[in-house]
Amino acid sequence: MPEATLPLALTMGDPAGIGPEITAGAWQAMRAGSAAFAVIGDAALIARSGVSVREIGSIGEAPGVFADAVPVLPVTLAAPVVAGQPDSRNADAITTAIARAVELARHGHAAGVVTNPISKIVLKKAGFAYPGHTEYLAALCNVPGREVMMLACPELRVVPVTIHVSLRRALDELSTEGIIAATRTTHAALMRDFGITRPRIAMAGLNPHAGEGGTMGTEEQTIIIPAIEALRAHGMDVSGPWPPDTMFTPPARARYDVAMCMYHDQALIPLKTIDMTQGVNTTLGLPIIRTSPDHGTAFDIAGHGTADPSSLVAALRMAMQMAEHRNRS
């Protein structure tokens, strides 16, 4: 069966967060379409949102069930779930769902993995050894260190070169080699998974005004420009370094396909400001496709029935589109 016709594997995320209700909302929005997904999680939690749910024995059953009910590959929770009250006793079930989804994708049974939000604090209390989803997925795929996080919405794509570390540590970790590696991975993914023949890459500066010729910082001259020159030598269309305070305006965004940013918030603040509801987090550099909503667990509104499933719907649709592009390449 071609990869793009396979169902997606959707993890439950933290069961006390908004994952169950946005999953129900995503199914309602997508049930009439041709793309199916199967949830790896607890069926009863999803049913609380008033939708039909059916446990299945294998992900291959999902397409035949999807129009009538949310297909669920069951995972047993260790503790009862109260919406908005996370419990670290369920950490093992959360990570088991992720590992099972990755296994399904790696063995060709799922078109890709879409992950509902997790709480790093909840998992860390239970001994979780990874900074976040991105690094855990890379370890499960046996490619630690190769992962690249890209956030995308219809108006913008951004990649932070350094990810889940403090700002002080990000400045210490930023290197020419790291910029080159992240950009190469991004360039390859834009061609393979997004169908962009010749990606236009904008490289952000680190300092105000991109250093203003070294008067406001020298990292542009010592770290970023050497990376740009090396990437151009390999035939890539890379511009910059761009002043970070002006590169996200509408006219500037029209000039590139992705912005390579030097640290987490430099990338995520403009993306989430421009379009939080349609934002999607996707992990590049993996042998599988992985996307997720660009928001967190939202424990404060969990169980109220007010959570917006738009970002999850966008993540599911992007994963299927990526699978279609990859299948054609």
CSV table of C-alpha atoms in Angstrom, one decimal:
chain,number,residue,atom,x,y,z
A,1,MET,CA,0.0,0.0,0.0
A,2,PRO,CA,1.5,3.4,-0.9
A,3,GLU,CA,2.6,5.4,2.2
A,4,ALA,CA,0.2,8.3,1.6
A,5,THR,CA,-2.8,6.0,1.8
A,6,LEU,CA,-1.9,4.6,5.2
A,7,PRO,CA,-3.5,6.0,8.3
A,8,LEU,CA,-1.6,8.3,10.7
A,9,ALA,CA,-0.7,7.3,14.2
A,10,LEU,CA,-1.9,9.9,16.7
A,11,THR,CA,-0.6,9.8,20.2
A,12,MET,CA,-2.8,10.7,23.2
A,13,GLY,CA,-0.4,13.2,24.8
A,14,ASP,CA,-1.0,14.0,28.4
A,15,PRO,CA,-4.4,12.5,29.2
A,16,ALA,CA,-5.2,15.3,31.7
A,17,GLY,CA,-4.6,18.0,29.1
A,18,ILE,CA,-6.7,19.0,26.1
A,19,GLY,CA,-5.4,16.1,23.9
A,20,PRO,CA,-8.6,14.0,24.3
A,21,GLU,CA,-11.0,16.8,23.4
A,22,ILE,CA,-9.0,18.2,20.4
A,23,THR,CA,-8.7,14.7,19.2
A,24,ALA,CA,-12.4,14.4,19.2
A,25,GLY,CA,-12.7,17.7,17.5
A,26,ALA,CA,-10.1,16.8,14.8
A,27,TRP,CA,-12.0,13.6,14.1
A,28,GLN,CA,-15.3,15.5,13.7
A,29,ALA,CA,-13.5,17.9,11.2
A,30,MET,CA,-11.9,15.1,9.2
A,31,ARG,CA,-14.2,12.1,9.4
A,32,ALA,CA,-15.8,12.8,6.0
A,33,GLY,CA,-12.4,13.0,4.2
A,34,SER,CA,-10.1,10.4,2.8
A,35,ALA,CA,-7.3,10.7,5.4
A,36,ALA,CA,-7.7,8.5,8.5
A,37,PHE,CA,-5.9,8.4,11.8
A,38,ALA,CA,-5.8,6.0,14.7
A,39,VAL,CA,-5.3,7.2,18.3
A,40,ILE,CA,-2.9,5.4,20.6
A,41,GLY,CA,-4.4,6.0,24.0
A,42,ASP,CA,-7.5,5.6,26.2
A,43,ALA,CA,-10.8,5.3,24.4
A,44,ALA,CA,-12.9,6.3,27.4
A,45,LEU,CA,-11.2,9.7,27.6
A,46,ILE,CA,-12.0,10.6,24.0
A,47,ALA,CA,-15.6,9.4,24.4
A,48,ARG,CA,-16.0,12.0,27.2
A,49,SER,CA,-16.3,14.6,24.4
A,50,GLY,CA,-19.4,12.9,23.1
A,51,VAL,CA,-18.0,11.2,20.0
A,52,SER,CA,-18.2,7.6,18.9
A,53,VAL,CA,-15.1,5.6,19.7
A,54,ARG,CA,-14.1,2.1,18.7
A,55,GLU,CA,-11.1,0.1,20.0
A,56,ILE,CA,-9.2,-1.7,17.2
A,57,GLY,CA,-6.6,-4.5,17.2
A,58,SER,CA,-4.3,-3.1,14.5
A,59,ILE,CA,-3.8,0.3,12.8
A,60,GLY,CA,-4.8,-1.3,9.5
A,61,GLU,CA,-8.4,-1.4,10.7
A,62,ALA,CA,-8.5,2.4,11.1
A,63,PRO,CA,-9.6,3.4,7.6
A,64,GLY,CA,-12.7,1.1,7.7
A,65,VAL,CA,-13.7,2.5,11.1
A,66,PHE,CA,-12.9,6.2,10.7
A,67,ALA,CA,-16.1,7.5,9.1
A,68,ASP,CA,-18.2,6.2,12.0
A,69,ALA,CA,-16.0,6.3,15.1
A,70,VAL,CA,-12.6,7.4,16.4
A,71,PRO,CA,-10.3,4.3,16.0
A,72,VAL,CA,-8.3,3.7,19.1
A,73,LEU,CA,-5.3,1.4,19.8
A,74,PRO,CA,-5.7,1.0,23.5
A,75,VAL,CA,-3.0,2.0,26.1
A,76,THR,CA,-3.7,1.2,29.8
A,77,LEU,CA,-3.4,4.2,32.2
A,78,ALA,CA,-1.9,3.6,35.6
A,79,ALA,CA,-4.1,6.2,37.4
A,80,PRO,CA,-7.6,7.7,36.9
A,81,VAL,CA,-7.6,10.9,34.9
A,82,VAL,CA,-9.0,14.2,36.1
A,83,ALA,CA,-8.9,16.9,33.4
A,84,GLY,CA,-6.5,19.7,34.3
A,85,GLN,CA,-4.8,17.6,37.0
A,86,PRO,CA,-1.7,15.8,35.5
A,87,ASP,CA,-0.4,12.7,37.2
A,88,SER,CA,3.1,11.4,36.8
A,89,ARG,CA,1.8,7.9,37.4
A,90,ASN,CA,0.6,8.0,33.8
A,91,ALA,CA,4.0,9.1,32.4
A,92,ASP,CA,4.8,5.5,31.3
A,93,ALA,CA,1.5,5.3,29.3
A,94,ILE,CA,2.3,8.7,27.6
A,95,THR,CA,5.8,7.6,26.5
A,96,THR,CA,4.5,4.1,25.5
A,97,ALA,CA,2.0,5.7,23.2
A,98,ILE,CA,4.8,7.7,21.5
A,99,ALA,CA,7.1,4.7,21.2
A,100,ARG,CA,4.3,2.6,19.7
A,101,ALA,CA,3.4,5.3,17.1
A,102,VAL,CA,7.1,5.6,16.1
A,103,GLU,CA,7.3,1.8,15.7
A,104,LEU,CA,4.2,1.7,13.5
A,105,ALA,CA,5.6,4.4,11.2
A,106,ARG,CA,9.1,2.9,11.1
A,107,HIS,CA,7.7,-0.5,10.1
A,108,GLY,CA,5.6,1.0,7.3
A,109,HIS,CA,2.2,0.5,9.0
A,110,ALA,CA,1.5,4.3,9.5
A,111,ALA,CA,2.0,7.2,7.1
A,112,GLY,CA,3.5,9.2,9.9
A,113,VAL,CA,3.2,10.2,13.6
A,114,VAL,CA,1.2,13.1,15.0
A,115,THR,CA,1.7,13.8,18.6
A,116,ASN,CA,-0.7,15.4,21.1
A,117,PRO,CA,0.9,17.8,23.6
A,118,ILE,CA,2.8,16.4,26.6
A,119,SER,CA,4.0,18.1,29.8
A,120,LYS,CA,7.8,18.0,30.2
A,121,ILE,CA,7.4,18.6,33.9
A,122,VAL,CA,5.1,15.7,34.4
A,123,LEU,CA,7.4,13.3,32.5
A,124,LYS,CA,10.5,14.6,34.2
A,125,LYS,CA,9.1,13.9,37.6
A,126,ALA,CA,8.8,10.3,36.4
A,127,GLY,CA,12.4,10.1,35.3
A,128,PHE,CA,12.0,11.1,31.6
A,129,ALA,CA,15.5,11.7,30.3
A,130,TYR,CA,14.8,13.9,27.3
A,131,PRO,CA,14.2,17.7,27.1
A,132,GLY,CA,11.1,17.2,25.0
A,133,HIS,CA,9.2,15.3,22.2
A,134,THR,CA,11.8,16.2,19.5
A,135,GLU,CA,14.8,14.7,21.2
A,136,TYR,CA,12.8,11.6,22.4
A,137,LEU,CA,11.6,10.9,18.8
A,138,ALA,CA,15.2,11.2,17.5
A,139,ALA,CA,16.3,8.6,20.1
A,140,LEU,CA,13.5,6.2,19.2
A,141,CYS,CA,14.5,6.5,15.5
A,142,ASN,CA,18.2,5.9,16.4
A,143,VAL,CA,19.2,9.3,15.0
A,144,PRO,CA,20.0,11.4,18.1
A,145,GLY,CA,21.5,14.7,17.3
A,146,ARG,CA,20.1,14.9,13.8
A,147,GLU,CA,16.7,16.2,14.7
A,148,VAL,CA,15.6,19.6,13.6
A,149,MET,CA,12.4,21.3,14.8
A,150,MET,CA,10.5,23.3,12.2
A,151,LEU,CA,7.3,25.3,13.0
A,152,ALA,CA,5.1,26.1,10.0
A,153,CYS,CA,1.9,27.9,9.2
A,154,PRO,CA,0.5,29.1,5.9
A,155,GLU,CA,2.4,32.4,6.2
A,156,LEU,CA,5.8,31.3,7.6
A,157,ARG,CA,8.2,28.5,8.3
A,158,VAL,CA,10.9,28.8,11.0
A,159,VAL,CA,13.7,26.6,12.3
A,160,PRO,CA,15.5,27.3,15.6
A,161,VAL,CA,19.1,26.0,15.4
A,162,THR,CA,19.3,25.6,19.1
A,163,ILE,CA,16.1,24.3,20.7
A,164,HIS,CA,15.2,23.3,24.3
A,165,VAL,CA,18.0,25.0,26.3
A,166,SER,CA,18.2,28.2,28.2
A,167,LEU,CA,19.0,31.3,26.3
A,168,ARG,CA,22.4,31.6,28.0
A,169,ARG,CA,23.2,28.0,27.0
A,170,ALA,CA,21.9,28.5,23.5
A,171,LEU,CA,24.4,31.3,23.0
A,172,ASP,CA,27.2,29.0,24.1
A,173,GLU,CA,26.0,26.1,21.9
A,174,LEU,CA,25.5,28.2,18.7
A,175,SER,CA,28.2,27.2,16.2
A,176,THR,CA,28.9,27.3,12.5
A,177,GLU,CA,28.8,23.6,12.3
A,178,GLY,CA,25.4,23.5,14.0
A,179,ILE,CA,23.9,26.1,11.6
A,180,ILE,CA,25.2,24.2,8.6
A,181,ALA,CA,23.9,20.8,9.8
A,182,ALA,CA,20.4,22.2,10.7
A,183,THR,CA,20.2,24.1,7.4
A,184,ARG,CA,21.2,21.1,5.3
A,185,THR,CA,18.5,18.9,7.0
A,186,THR,CA,15.9,21.7,6.4
A,187,HIS,CA,16.9,22.1,2.8
A,188,ALA,CA,16.5,18.4,2.1
A,189,ALA,CA,13.2,18.2,3.9
A,190,LEU,CA,11.7,21.2,2.0
A,191,MET,CA,12.5,19.4,-1.3
A,192,ARG,CA,11.5,15.9,-0.3
A,193,ASP,CA,8.5,16.5,2.0
A,194,PHE,CA,7.2,19.9,0.9
A,195,GLY,CA,7.8,19.8,-2.9
A,196,ILE,CA,9.9,23.0,-3.0
A,197,THR,CA,12.4,22.5,-5.9
A,198,ARG,CA,14.8,25.2,-4.8
A,199,PRO,CA,14.3,26.3,-1.3
A,200,ARG,CA,15.0,30.0,-0.4
A,201,ILE,CA,16.6,30.1,3.0
A,202,ALA,CA,16.8,33.3,5.1
A,203,MET,CA,19.4,33.2,7.9
A,204,ALA,CA,18.6,35.3,10.9
A,205,GLY,CA,21.3,37.3,12.7
A,206,LEU,CA,21.7,36.8,16.4
A,207,ASN,CA,22.3,40.4,17.6
A,208,PRO,CA,20.3,43.6,17.2
A,209,HIS,CA,20.5,44.8,13.6
A,210,ALA,CA,22.3,41.5,12.8
A,211,GLY,CA,25.3,42.9,14.7
A,212,GLU,CA,25.5,46.2,12.8
A,213,GLY,CA,28.8,45.4,11.2
A,214,GLY,CA,30.3,44.1,14.5
A,215,THR,CA,29.4,47.1,16.6
A,216,MET,CA,26.5,45.2,18.4
A,217,GLY,CA,28.1,41.8,18.5
A,218,THR,CA,30.5,39.7,16.4
A,219,GLU,CA,28.7,36.4,16.2
A,220,GLU,CA,27.5,37.3,12.7
A,221,GLN,CA,31.1,37.6,11.5
A,222,THR,CA,32.6,34.7,13.4
A,223,ILE,CA,29.7,32.1,13.4
A,224,ILE,CA,26.8,32.9,11.1
A,225,ILE,CA,28.4,34.3,7.9
A,226,PRO,CA,30.9,31.4,7.6
A,227,ALA,CA,28.0,29.1,7.7
A,228,ILE,CA,26.2,31.0,5.0
A,229,GLU,CA,29.2,31.0,2.8
A,230,ALA,CA,29.7,27.2,3.3
A,231,LEU,CA,26.0,26.5,2.4
A,232,ARG,CA,26.2,28.7,-0.7
A,233,ALA,CA,29.3,26.8,-1.8
A,234,HIS,CA,27.1,23.7,-1.8
A,235,GLY,CA,24.6,25.4,-4.1
A,236,MET,CA,22.0,26.4,-1.6
A,237,ASP,CA,20.0,29.7,-1.9
A,238,VAL,CA,20.9,31.2,1.4
A,239,SER,CA,20.6,34.9,2.2
A,240,GLY,CA,21.5,36.9,5.3
A,241,PRO,CA,22.2,37.4,8.0
A,242,TRP,CA,18.9,39.2,8.3
A,243,PRO,CA,18.1,41.7,11.1
A,244,PRO,CA,15.7,39.6,13.3
A,245,ASP,CA,13.5,42.6,14.0
A,246,THR,CA,12.5,43.1,10.4
A,247,MET,CA,12.7,39.7,8.7
A,248,PHE,CA,9.2,38.6,9.7
A,249,THR,CA,7.2,41.5,8.1
A,250,PRO,CA,4.9,40.4,5.2
A,251,PRO,CA,7.2,41.9,2.5
A,252,ALA,CA,10.2,40.1,4.0
A,253,ARG,CA,8.5,36.8,4.4
A,254,ALA,CA,7.6,36.8,0.6
A,255,ARG,CA,11.3,36.5,-0.1
A,256,TYR,CA,12.1,33.2,1.5
A,257,ASP,CA,10.6,29.7,2.2
A,258,VAL,CA,12.1,29.2,5.6
A,259,ALA,CA,13.8,31.3,8.3
A,260,MET,CA,16.7,29.7,10.1
A,261,CYS,CA,16.8,31.2,13.6
A,262,MET,CA,19.5,31.1,16.2
A,263,TYR,CA,17.4,30.2,19.3
A,264,HIS,CA,14.0,28.9,20.3
A,265,ASP,CA,12.0,32.1,20.9
A,266,GLN,CA,13.5,34.0,18.0
A,267,ALA,CA,11.7,31.4,15.8
A,268,LEU,CA,8.6,30.6,17.8
A,269,ILE,CA,7.4,34.1,18.8
A,270,PRO,CA,6.8,35.4,15.3
A,271,LEU,CA,5.2,32.1,14.1
A,272,LYS,CA,2.8,31.9,17.0
A,273,THR,CA,2.0,35.6,16.7
A,274,ILE,CA,1.2,35.3,13.0
A,275,ASP,CA,-0.9,32.2,13.2
A,276,MET,CA,-1.2,30.2,16.5
A,277,THR,CA,-4.3,28.3,15.3
A,278,GLN,CA,-2.8,26.9,12.1
A,279,GLY,CA,0.7,26.4,13.4
A,280,VAL,CA,2.3,23.0,13.2
A,281,ASN,CA,5.5,21.6,14.7
A,282,THR,CA,7.3,19.1,12.5
A,283,THR,CA,10.5,17.3,13.3
A,284,LEU,CA,12.9,17.1,10.3
A,285,GLY,CA,15.8,14.7,10.1
A,286,LEU,CA,13.9,11.6,11.1
A,287,PRO,CA,13.3,8.6,8.9
A,288,ILE,CA,9.6,9.0,9.6
A,289,ILE,CA,7.2,11.9,9.3
A,290,ARG,CA,6.2,13.6,12.6
A,291,THR,CA,4.0,16.6,13.2
A,292,SER,CA,2.2,18.1,16.2
A,293,PRO,CA,0.1,21.1,17.2
A,294,ASP,CA,2.2,24.2,18.1
A,295,HIS,CA,0.6,24.5,21.6
A,296,GLY,CA,0.9,22.8,24.9
A,297,THR,CA,-1.4,20.7,27.2
A,298,ALA,CA,-3.5,23.7,28.3
A,299,PHE,CA,-4.3,22.1,31.7
A,300,ASP,CA,-6.1,25.3,32.7
A,301,ILE,CA,-8.9,24.8,30.1
A,302,ALA,CA,-8.8,21.0,29.9
A,303,GLY,CA,-12.2,19.4,30.2
A,304,HIS,CA,-14.1,22.6,29.6
A,305,GLY,CA,-15.0,21.7,26.0
A,306,THR,CA,-13.5,25.0,24.7
A,307,ALA,CA,-10.2,23.8,23.3
A,308,ASP,CA,-9.7,24.7,19.6
A,309,PRO,CA,-8.6,21.6,17.5
A,310,SER,CA,-7.5,23.7,14.6
A,311,SER,CA,-3.7,23.3,15.2
A,312,LEU,CA,-4.1,19.5,15.5
A,313,VAL,CA,-6.2,19.4,12.3
A,314,ALA,CA,-3.5,21.3,10.6
A,315,ALA,CA,-0.8,18.9,11.9
A,316,LEU,CA,-2.7,15.9,10.7
A,317,ARG,CA,-3.3,17.4,7.3
A,318,MET,CA,0.4,18.5,7.0
A,319,ALA,CA,1.6,15.0,7.9
A,320,MET,CA,-0.6,13.5,5.2
A,321,GLN,CA,0.6,16.1,2.7
A,322,MET,CA,4.2,15.3,3.6
A,323,ALA,CA,3.6,11.6,3.2
A,324,GLU,CA,2.2,12.3,-0.3
A,325,HIS,CA,5.2,14.3,-1.3
A,326,ARG,CA,7.6,11.7,0.1
A,327,ASN,CA,5.7,9.0,-1.7
A,328,ARG,CA,6.2,10.8,-5.0
A,329,SER,CA,9.9,11.6,-4.5
